PDB file of C-alpha atoms in Angstrom:
ATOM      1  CA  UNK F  75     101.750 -17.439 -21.329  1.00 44.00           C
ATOM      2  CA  UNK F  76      98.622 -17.066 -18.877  1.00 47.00           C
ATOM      3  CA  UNK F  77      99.012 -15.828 -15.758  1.00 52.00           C
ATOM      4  CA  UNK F  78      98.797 -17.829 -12.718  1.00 48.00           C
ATOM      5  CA  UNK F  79      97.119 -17.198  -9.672  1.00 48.00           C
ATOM      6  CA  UNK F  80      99.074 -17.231  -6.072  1.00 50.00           C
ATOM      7  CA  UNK F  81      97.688 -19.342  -3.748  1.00 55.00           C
ATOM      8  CA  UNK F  82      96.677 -16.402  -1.456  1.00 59.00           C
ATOM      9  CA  UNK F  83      95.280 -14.500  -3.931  1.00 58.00           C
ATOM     10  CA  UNK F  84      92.639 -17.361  -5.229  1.00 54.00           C
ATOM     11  CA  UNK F  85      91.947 -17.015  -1.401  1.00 55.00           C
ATOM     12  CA  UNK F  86      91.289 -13.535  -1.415  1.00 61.00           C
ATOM     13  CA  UNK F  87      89.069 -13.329  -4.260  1.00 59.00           C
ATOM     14  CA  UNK F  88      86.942 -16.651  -2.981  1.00 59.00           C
ATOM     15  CA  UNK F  89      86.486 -14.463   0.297  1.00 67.00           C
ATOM     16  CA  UNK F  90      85.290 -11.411  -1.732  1.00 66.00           C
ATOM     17  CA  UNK F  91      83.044 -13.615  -4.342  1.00 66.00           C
ATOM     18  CA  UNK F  92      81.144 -15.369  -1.148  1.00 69.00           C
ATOM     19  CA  UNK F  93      80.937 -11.791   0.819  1.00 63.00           C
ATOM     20  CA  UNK F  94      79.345 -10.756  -2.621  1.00 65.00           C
ATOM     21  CA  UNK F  95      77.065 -13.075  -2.256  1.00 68.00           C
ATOM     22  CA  UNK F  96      75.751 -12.681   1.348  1.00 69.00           C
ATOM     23  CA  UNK F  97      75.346  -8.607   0.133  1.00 64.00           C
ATOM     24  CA  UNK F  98      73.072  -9.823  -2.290  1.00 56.00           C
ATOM     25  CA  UNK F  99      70.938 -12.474   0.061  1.00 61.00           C
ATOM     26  CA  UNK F 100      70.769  -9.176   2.505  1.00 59.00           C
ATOM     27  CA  UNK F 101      69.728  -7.246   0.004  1.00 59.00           C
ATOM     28  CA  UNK F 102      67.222  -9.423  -1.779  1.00 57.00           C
ATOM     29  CA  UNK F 103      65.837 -10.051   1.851  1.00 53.00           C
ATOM     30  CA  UNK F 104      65.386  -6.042   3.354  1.00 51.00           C
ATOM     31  CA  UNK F 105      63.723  -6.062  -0.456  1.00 50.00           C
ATOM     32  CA  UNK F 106      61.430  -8.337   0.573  1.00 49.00           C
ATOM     33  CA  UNK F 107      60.845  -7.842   3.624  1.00 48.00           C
ATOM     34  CA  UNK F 108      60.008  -4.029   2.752  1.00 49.00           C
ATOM     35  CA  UNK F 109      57.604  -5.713   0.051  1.00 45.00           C
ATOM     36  CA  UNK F 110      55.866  -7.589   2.625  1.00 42.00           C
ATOM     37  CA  UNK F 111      55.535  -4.625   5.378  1.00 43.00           C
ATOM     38  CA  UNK F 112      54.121  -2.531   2.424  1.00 40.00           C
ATOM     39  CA  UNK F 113      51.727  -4.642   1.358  1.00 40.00           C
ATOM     40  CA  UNK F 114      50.619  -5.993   4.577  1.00 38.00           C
ATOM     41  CA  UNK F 115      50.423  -2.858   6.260  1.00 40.00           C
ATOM     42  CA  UNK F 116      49.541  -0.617   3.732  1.00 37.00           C
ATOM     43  CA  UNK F 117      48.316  -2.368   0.878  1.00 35.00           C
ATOM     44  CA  UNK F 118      45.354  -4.128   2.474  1.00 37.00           C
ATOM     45  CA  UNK F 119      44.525  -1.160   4.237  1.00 42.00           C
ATOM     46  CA  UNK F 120      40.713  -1.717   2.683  1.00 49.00           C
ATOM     47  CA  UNK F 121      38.446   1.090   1.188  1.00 56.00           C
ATOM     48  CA  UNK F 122      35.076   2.133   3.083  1.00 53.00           C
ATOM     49  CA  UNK F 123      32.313   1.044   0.792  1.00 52.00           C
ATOM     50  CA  UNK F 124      29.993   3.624  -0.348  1.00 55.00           C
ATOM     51  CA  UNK F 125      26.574   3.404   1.399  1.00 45.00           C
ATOM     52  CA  UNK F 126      23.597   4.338  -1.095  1.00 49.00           C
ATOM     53  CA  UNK F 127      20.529   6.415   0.705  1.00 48.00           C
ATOM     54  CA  UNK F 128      17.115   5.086   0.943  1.00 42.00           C
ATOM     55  CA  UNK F 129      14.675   7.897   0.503  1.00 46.00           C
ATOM     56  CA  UNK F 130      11.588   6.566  -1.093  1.00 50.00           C
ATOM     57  CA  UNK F 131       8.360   7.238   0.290  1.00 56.00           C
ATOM     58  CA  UNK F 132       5.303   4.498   0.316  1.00 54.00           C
ATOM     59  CA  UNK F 133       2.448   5.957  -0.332  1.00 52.00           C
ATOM     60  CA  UNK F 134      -0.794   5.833   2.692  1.00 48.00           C
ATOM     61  CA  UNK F 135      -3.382   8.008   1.238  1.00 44.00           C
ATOM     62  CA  UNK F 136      -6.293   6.740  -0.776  1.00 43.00           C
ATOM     63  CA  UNK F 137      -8.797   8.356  -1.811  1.00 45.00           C
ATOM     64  CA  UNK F 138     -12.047   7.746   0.542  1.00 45.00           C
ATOM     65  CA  UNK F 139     -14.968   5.190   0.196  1.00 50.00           C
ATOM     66  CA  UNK F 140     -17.795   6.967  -0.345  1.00 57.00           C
ATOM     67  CA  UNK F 141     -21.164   7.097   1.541  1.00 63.00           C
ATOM     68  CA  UNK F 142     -23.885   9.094   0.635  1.00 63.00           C
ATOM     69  CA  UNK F 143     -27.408   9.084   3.070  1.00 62.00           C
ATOM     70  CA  UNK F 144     -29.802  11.786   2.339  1.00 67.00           C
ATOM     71  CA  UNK F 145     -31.707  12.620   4.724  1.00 69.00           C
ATOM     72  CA  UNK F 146     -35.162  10.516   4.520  1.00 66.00           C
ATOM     73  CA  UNK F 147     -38.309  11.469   2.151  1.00 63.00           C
ATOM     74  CA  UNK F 148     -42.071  11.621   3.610  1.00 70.00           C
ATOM     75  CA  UNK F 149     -44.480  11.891   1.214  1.00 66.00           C
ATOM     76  CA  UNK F 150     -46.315  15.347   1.528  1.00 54.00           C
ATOM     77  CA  UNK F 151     -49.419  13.700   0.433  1.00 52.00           C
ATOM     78  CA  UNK F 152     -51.256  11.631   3.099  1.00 48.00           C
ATOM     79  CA  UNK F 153     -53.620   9.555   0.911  1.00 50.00           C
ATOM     80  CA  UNK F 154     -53.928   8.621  -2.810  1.00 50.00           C
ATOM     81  CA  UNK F 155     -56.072   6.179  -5.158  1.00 48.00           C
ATOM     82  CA  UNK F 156     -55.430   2.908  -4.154  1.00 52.00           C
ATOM     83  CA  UNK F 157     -53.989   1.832  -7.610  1.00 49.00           C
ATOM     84  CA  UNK F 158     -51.235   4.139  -7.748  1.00 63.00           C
ATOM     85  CA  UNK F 159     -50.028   3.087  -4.519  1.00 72.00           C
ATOM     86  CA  UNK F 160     -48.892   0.290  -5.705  1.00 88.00           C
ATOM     87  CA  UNK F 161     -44.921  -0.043  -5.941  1.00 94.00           C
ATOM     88  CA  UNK F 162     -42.469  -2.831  -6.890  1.00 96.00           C
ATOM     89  CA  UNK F 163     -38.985  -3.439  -7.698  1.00 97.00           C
ATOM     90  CA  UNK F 164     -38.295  -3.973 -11.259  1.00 97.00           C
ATOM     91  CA  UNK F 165     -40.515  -0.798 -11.716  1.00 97.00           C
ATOM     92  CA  UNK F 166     -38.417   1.492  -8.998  1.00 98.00           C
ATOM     93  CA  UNK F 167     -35.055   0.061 -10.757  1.00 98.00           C
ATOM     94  CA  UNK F 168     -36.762   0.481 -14.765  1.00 98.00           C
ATOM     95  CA  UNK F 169     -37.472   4.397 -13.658  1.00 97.00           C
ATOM     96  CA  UNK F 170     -34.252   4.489 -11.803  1.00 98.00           C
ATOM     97  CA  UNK F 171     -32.114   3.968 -15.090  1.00 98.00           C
ATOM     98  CA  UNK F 172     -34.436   5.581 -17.216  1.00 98.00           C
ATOM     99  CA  UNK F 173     -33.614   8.657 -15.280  1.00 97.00           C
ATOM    100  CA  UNK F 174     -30.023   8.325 -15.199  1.00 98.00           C
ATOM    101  CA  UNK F 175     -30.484   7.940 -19.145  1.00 97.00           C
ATOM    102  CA  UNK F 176     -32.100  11.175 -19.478  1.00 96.00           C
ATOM    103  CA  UNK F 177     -29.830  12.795 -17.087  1.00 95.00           C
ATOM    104  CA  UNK F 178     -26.008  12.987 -18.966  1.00 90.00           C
ATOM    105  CA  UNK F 179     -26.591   9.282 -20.796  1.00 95.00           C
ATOM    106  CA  UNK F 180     -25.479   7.550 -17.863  1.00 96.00           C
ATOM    107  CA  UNK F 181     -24.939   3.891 -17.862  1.00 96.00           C
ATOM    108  CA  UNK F 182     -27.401   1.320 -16.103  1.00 98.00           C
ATOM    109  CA  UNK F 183     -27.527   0.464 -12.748  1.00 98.00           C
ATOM    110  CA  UNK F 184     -27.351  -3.593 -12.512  1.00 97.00           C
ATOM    111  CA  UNK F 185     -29.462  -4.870 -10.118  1.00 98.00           C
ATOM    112  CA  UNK F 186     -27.453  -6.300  -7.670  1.00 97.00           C
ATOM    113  CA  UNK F 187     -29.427  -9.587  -5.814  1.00 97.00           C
ATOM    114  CA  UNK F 188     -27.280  -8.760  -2.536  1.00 97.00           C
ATOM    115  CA  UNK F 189     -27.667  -4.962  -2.471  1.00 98.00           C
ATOM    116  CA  UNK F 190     -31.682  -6.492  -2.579  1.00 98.00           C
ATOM    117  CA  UNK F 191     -31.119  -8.274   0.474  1.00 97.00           C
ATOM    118  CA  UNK F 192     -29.560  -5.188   2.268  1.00 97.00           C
ATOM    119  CA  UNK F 193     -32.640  -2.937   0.789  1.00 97.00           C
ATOM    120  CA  UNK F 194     -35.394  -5.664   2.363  1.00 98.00           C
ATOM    121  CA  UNK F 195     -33.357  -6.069   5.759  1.00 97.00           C
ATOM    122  CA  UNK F 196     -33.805  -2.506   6.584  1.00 96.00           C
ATOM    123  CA  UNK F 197     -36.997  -1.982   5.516  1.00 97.00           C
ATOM    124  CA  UNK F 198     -37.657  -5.028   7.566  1.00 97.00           C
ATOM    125  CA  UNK F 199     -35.765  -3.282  10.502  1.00 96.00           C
ATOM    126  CA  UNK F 200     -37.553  -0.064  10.077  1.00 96.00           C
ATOM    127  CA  UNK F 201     -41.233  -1.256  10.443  1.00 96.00           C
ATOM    128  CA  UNK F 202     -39.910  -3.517  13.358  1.00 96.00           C
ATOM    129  CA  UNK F 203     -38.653  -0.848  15.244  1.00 96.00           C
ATOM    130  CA  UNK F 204     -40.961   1.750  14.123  1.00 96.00           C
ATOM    131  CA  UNK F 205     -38.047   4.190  12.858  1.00 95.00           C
ATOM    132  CA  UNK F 206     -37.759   5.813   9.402  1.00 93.00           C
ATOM    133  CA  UNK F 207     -34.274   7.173   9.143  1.00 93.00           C
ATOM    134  CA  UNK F 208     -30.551   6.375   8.214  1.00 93.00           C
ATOM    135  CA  UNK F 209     -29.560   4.749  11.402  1.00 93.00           C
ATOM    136  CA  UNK F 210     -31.610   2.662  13.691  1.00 94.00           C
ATOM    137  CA  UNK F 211     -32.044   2.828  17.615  1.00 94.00           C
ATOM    138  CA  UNK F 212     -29.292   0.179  18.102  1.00 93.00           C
ATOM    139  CA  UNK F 213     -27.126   1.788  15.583  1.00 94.00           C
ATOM    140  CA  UNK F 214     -28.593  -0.418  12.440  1.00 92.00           C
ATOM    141  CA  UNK F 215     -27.401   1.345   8.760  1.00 93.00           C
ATOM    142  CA  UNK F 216     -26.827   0.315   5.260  1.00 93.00           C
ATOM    143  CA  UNK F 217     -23.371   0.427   5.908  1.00 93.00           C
ATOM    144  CA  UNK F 218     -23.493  -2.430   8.788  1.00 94.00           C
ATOM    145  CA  UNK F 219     -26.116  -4.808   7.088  1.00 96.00           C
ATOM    146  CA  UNK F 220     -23.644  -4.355   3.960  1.00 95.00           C
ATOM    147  CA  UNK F 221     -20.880  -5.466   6.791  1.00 94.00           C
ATOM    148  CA  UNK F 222     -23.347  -8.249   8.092  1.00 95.00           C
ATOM    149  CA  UNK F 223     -23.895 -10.295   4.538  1.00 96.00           C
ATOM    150  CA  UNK F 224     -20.625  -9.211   3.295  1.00 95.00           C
ATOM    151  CA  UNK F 225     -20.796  -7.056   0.747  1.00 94.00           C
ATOM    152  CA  UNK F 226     -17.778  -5.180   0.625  1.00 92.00           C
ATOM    153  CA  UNK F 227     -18.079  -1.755  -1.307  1.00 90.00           C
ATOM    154  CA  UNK F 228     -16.128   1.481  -2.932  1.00 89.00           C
ATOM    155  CA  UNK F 229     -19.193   3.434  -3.170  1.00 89.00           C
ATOM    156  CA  UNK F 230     -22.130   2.794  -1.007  1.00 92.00           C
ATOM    157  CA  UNK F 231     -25.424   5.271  -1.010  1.00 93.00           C
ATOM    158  CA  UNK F 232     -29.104   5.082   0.284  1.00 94.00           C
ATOM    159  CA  UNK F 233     -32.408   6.477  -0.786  1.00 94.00           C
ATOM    160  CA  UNK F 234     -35.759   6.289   1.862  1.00 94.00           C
ATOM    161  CA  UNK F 235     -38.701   7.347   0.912  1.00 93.00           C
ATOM    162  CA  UNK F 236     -42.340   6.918   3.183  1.00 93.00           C
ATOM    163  CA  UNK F 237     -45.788   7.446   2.370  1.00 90.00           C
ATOM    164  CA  UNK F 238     -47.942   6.807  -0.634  1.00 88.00           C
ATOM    165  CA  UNK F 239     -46.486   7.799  -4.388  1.00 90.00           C
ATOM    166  CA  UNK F 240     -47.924   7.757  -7.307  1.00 89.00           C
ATOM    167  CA  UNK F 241     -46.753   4.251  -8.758  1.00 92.00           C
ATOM    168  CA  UNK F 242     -42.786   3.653  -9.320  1.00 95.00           C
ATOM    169  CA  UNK F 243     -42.399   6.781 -11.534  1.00 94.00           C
ATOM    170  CA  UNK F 244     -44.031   8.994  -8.943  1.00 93.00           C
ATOM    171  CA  UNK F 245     -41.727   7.731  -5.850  1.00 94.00           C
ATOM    172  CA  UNK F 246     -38.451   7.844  -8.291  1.00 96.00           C
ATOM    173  CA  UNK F 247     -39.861  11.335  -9.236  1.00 94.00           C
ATOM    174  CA  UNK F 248     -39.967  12.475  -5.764  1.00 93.00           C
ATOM    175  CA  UNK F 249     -36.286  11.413  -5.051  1.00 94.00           C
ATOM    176  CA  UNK F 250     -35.170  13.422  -8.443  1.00 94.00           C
ATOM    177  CA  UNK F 251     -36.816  16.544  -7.170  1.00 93.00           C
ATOM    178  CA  UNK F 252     -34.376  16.081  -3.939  1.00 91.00           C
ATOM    179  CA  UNK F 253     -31.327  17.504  -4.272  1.00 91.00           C
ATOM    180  CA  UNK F 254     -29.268  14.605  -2.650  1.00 90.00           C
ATOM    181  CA  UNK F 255     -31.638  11.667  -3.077  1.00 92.00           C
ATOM    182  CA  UNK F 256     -31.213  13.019  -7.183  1.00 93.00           C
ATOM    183  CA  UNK F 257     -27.465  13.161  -6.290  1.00 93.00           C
ATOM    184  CA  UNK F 258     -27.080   9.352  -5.370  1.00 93.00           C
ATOM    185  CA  UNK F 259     -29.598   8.478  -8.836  1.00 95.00           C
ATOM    186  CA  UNK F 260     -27.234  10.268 -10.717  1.00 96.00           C
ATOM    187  CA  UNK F 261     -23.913   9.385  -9.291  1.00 93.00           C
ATOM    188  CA  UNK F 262     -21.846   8.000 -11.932  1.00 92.00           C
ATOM    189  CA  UNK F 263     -19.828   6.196  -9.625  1.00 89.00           C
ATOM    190  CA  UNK F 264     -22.495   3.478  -8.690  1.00 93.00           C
ATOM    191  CA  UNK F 265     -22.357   0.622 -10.510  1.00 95.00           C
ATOM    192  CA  UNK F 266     -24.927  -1.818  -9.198  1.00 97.00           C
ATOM    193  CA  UNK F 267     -28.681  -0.836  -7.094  1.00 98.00           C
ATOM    194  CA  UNK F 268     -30.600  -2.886  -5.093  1.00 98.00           C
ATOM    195  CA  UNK F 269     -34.612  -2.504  -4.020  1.00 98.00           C
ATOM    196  CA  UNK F 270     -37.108  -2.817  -1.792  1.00 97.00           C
ATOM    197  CA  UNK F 271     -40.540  -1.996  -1.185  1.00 97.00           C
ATOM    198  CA  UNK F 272     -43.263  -2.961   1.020  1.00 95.00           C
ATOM    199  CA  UNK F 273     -46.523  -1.858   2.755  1.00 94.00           C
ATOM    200  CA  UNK F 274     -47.036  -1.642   6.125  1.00 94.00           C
ATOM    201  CA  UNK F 275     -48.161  -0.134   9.429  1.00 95.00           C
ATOM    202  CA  UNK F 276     -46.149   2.726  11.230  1.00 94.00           C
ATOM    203  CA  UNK F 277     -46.720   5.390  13.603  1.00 92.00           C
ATOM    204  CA  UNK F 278     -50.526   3.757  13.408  1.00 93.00           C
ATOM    205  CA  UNK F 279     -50.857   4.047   9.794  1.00 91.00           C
ATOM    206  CA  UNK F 280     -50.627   1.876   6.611  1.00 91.00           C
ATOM    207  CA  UNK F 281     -47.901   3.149   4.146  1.00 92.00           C
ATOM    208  CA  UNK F 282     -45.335   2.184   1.747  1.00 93.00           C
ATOM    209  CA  UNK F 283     -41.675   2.329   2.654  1.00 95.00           C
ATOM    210  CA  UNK F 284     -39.554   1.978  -0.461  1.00 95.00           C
ATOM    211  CA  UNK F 285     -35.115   1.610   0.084  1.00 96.00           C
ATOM    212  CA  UNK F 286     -32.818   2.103  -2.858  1.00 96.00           C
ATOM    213  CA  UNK F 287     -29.280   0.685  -1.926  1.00 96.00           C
ATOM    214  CA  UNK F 288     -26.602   1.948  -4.360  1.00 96.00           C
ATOM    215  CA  UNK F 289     -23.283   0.387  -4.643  1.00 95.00           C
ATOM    216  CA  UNK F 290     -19.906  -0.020  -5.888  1.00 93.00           C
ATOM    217  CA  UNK F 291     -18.279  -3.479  -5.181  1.00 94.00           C
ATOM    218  CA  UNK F 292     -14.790  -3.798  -3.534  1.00 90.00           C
ATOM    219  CA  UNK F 293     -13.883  -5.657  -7.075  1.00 90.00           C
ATOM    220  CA  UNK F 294     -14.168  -3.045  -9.530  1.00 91.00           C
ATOM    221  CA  UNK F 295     -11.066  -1.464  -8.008  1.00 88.00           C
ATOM    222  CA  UNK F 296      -8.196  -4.209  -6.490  1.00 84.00           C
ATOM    223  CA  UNK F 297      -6.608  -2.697  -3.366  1.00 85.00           C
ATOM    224  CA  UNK F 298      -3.191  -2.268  -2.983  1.00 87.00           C
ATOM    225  CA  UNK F 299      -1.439  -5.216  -1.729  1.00 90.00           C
ATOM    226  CA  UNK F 300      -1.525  -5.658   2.562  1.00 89.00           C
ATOM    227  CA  UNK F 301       1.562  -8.418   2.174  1.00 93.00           C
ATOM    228  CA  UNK F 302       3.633  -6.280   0.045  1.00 91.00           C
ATOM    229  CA  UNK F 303       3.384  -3.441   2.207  1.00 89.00           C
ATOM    230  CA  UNK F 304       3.771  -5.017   5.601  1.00 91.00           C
ATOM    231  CA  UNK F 305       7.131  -6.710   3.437  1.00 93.00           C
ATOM    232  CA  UNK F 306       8.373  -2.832   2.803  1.00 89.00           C
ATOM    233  CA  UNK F 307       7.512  -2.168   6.471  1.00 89.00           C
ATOM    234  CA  UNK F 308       9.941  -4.863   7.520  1.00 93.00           C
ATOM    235  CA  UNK F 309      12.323  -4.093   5.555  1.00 91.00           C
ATOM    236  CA  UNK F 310      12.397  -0.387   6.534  1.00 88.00           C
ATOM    237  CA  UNK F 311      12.514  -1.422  10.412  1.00 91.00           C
ATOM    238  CA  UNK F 312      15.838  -4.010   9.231  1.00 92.00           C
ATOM    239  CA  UNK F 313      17.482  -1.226   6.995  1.00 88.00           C
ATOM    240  CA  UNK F 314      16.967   1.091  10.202  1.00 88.00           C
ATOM    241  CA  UNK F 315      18.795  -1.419  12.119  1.00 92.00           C
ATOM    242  CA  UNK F 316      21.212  -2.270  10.158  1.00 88.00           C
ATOM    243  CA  UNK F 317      22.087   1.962   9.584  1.00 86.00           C
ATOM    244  CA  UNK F 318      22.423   1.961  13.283  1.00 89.00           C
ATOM    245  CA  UNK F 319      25.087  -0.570  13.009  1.00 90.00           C
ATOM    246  CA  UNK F 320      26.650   0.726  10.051  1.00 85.00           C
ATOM    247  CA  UNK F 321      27.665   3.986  12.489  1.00 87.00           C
ATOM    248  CA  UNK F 322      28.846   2.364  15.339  1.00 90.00           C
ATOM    249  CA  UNK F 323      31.356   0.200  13.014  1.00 88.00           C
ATOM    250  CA  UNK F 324      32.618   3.044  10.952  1.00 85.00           C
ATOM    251  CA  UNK F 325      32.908   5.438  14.198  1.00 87.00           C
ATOM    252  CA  UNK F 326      35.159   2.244  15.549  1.00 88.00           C
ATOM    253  CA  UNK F 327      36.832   2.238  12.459  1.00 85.00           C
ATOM    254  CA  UNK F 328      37.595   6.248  12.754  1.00 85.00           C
ATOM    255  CA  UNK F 329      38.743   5.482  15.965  1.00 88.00           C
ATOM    256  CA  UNK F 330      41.150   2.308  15.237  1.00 85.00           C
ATOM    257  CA  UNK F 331      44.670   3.086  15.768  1.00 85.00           C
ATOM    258  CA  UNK F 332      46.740   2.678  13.541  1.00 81.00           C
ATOM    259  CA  UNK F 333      44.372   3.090  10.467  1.00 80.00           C
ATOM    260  CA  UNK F 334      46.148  -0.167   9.348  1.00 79.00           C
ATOM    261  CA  UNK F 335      46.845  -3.733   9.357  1.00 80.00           C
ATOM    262  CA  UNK F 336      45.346  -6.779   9.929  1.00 83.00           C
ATOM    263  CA  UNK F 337      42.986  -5.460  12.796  1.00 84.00           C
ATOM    264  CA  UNK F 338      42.210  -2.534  11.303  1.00 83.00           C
ATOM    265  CA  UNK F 339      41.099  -4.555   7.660  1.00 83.00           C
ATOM    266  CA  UNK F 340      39.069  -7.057   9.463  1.00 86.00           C
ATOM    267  CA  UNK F 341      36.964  -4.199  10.748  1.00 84.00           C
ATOM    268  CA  UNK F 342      37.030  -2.589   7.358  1.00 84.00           C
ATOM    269  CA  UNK F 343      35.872  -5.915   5.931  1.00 85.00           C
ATOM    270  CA  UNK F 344      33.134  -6.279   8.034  1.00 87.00           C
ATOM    271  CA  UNK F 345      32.061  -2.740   7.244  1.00 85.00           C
ATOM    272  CA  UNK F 346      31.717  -3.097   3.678  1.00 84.00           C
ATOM    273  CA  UNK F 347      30.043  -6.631   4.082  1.00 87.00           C
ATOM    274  CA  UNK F 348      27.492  -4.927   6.086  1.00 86.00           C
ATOM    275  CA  UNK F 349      27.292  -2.091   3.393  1.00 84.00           C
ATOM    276  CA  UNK F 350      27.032  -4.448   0.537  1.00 85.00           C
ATOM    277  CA  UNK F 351      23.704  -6.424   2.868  1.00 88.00           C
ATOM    278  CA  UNK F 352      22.182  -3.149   3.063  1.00 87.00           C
ATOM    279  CA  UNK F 353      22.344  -1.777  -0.214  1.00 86.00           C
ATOM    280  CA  UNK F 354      21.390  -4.919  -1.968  1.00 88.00           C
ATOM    281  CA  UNK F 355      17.912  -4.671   0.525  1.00 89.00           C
ATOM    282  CA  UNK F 356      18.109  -0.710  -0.112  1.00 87.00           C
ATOM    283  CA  UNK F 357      17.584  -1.523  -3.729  1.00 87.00           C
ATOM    284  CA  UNK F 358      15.152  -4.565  -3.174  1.00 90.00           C
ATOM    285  CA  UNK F 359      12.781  -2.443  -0.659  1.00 88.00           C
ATOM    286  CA  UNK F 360      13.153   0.733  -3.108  1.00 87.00           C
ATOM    287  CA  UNK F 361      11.310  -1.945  -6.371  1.00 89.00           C
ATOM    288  CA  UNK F 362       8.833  -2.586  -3.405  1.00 89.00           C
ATOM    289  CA  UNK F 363       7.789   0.477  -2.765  1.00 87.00           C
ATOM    290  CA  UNK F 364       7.630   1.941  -6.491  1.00 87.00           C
ATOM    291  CA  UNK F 365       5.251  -1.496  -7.001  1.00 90.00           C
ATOM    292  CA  UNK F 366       3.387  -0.254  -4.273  1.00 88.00           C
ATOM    293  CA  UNK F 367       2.987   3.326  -4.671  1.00 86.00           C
ATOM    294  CA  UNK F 368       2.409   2.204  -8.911  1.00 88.00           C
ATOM    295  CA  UNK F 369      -1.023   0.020  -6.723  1.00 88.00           C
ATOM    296  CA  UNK F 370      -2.226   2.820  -4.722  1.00 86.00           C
ATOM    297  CA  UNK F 371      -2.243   5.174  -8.135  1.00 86.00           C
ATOM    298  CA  UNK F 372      -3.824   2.722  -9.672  1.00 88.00           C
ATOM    299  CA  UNK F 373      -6.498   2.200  -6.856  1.00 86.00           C
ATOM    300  CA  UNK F 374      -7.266   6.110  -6.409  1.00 84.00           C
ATOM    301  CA  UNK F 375      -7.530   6.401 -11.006  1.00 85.00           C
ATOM    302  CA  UNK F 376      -9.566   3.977 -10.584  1.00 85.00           C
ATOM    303  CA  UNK F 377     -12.015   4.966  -7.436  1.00 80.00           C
ATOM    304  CA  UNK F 378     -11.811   8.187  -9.472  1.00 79.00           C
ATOM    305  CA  UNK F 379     -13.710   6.577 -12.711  1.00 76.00           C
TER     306      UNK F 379
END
């Protein structure tokens, strides 16, 4: 025969069932709130993100342009035969590259019609003003009549000679017994040569005046890119910036108290949003500069040929 509950007793154990049961909704709730403080307070505490170092250099230096200017040749001899006075251009630029054959196998100068122009403008200058040198009385040079018509250059060299030669053998003959009008002749970096001869009257008397122009065109060798480097320079000045900022934040962040909650991970945030903007350029201005610094070796091998 089953038992049978008293009346008071089914009370008592109703009571203890639905006290049960508010333990358990206390408990379940201190669980979660202790859940919540955890991961609100601690949990989203956010990492500093690393910040990578930008230490590549761009490289300025390239190697020079060069100029050579001899200083000018008279002719020792005053007066010759009439016939071998004579001088012209395809014969002074023939003899010119025959020499530079003889001398090491060098390669042929091209005749270059705008490095002509530059050759006949200061000849043209020189009996004008009545000067026989390098640089005029105003300044005047190879270097800015080559400015003047445009002729932009690597390499860029003059040979003068005065007086009367012995044809275009004898007045290339005299420059190759001259230590640096032989030097320009035989200067492997010139590519191209330009002439000009003429008779004429200075200092009272009628002589020759003959100008060899040698060059190198701009061309042969492209120049590192202007844009790309005045891009890196920008982008130095903003990563700059941006470090400057990077400090003040995480010295705010150091300073935030306590080192937690939602404050605290909004500035955290913000840090490593900043962080990820300046690596990501960090990386983009380092490809830059190895591009650029890969032009400028380029440009100097080159020059160097």
């Amino acid at each position: 025969m089953a038992d049978v509950m008293l009346p008071s007793e089914a009370v008592a154990a109703a009571r203890k069932r639905k006290a049960l049961r508010r333990l358990v909704i206390i408990l379940i709730a201190v669980v979660a709130l202790g859940l919540a403080y955890w991961y609100f307070e601690k949990q989203l505490s956010l990492p500093l993100a690393g910040l990578e170092s930008f230490g590549n250099s761009v490289k300025t230096s390239m190697d020079q342009v060069q100029q050579e200017f001899p200083g000018p040749l008279v002719a020792v001899t005053k007066s010759a035969p009439k016939k071998s006075n004579t001088l012209t251009v395809e014969g002074v630029v023939s003899s010119t590259n025959e020499q530079r054959a003889l001398n090491g196998g060098l390669p042929p100068l091209a005749e270059s019609a705008t490095l002509d122009d530059i050759a006949t403008l200061r000849i043209d200058d020189m009996f004008t003003q009545q000067y026989f040198a390098h640089v005029g009385p105003q300044g005047e040079s190879a270097i800015t009549v080559a400015s003047s018509v445009g002729y932009q250059s690597l390499a860029l060299g003059e040979n003068l000679a005065l007086g009367l030669y012995a044809g275009d053998e004898g007045v290339v003959n005299a420059w190759m017994n001259s230590v640096g009008h032989r030097a320009n002749i035989l200067d492997a970096h010139y590519t191209q040569i330009g002439v000009a001869v003429r008779e004429g009257t200075y200092d009272g008397q009628s002589t020759w005046i003959a100008v060899q122009i040698f060059g190198r065109p701009a061309a042969d060798c492209p120049s590192p890119d202007n844009n790309l480097k005045t891009s890196i320079d920008l982008s130095e000045s903003q990563l700059s910036t941006m470090s400057s900022e990077l400090a003040t934040e995480k010295s705010d962040i150091a300073d935030t108290n306590p080192p937690n909650g939602p404050a605290y991970n909004q500035k955290v945030e913000d840090y490593n949003n900043l962080v990820s903007q300046y690596n990501n350029l960090a990386a983009q201005t380092k490809a830059a500069v190895t591009q650029y610094n890969n032009e400028v070796d380029a440009f100097n091998s080159c020059l160097a040929e």
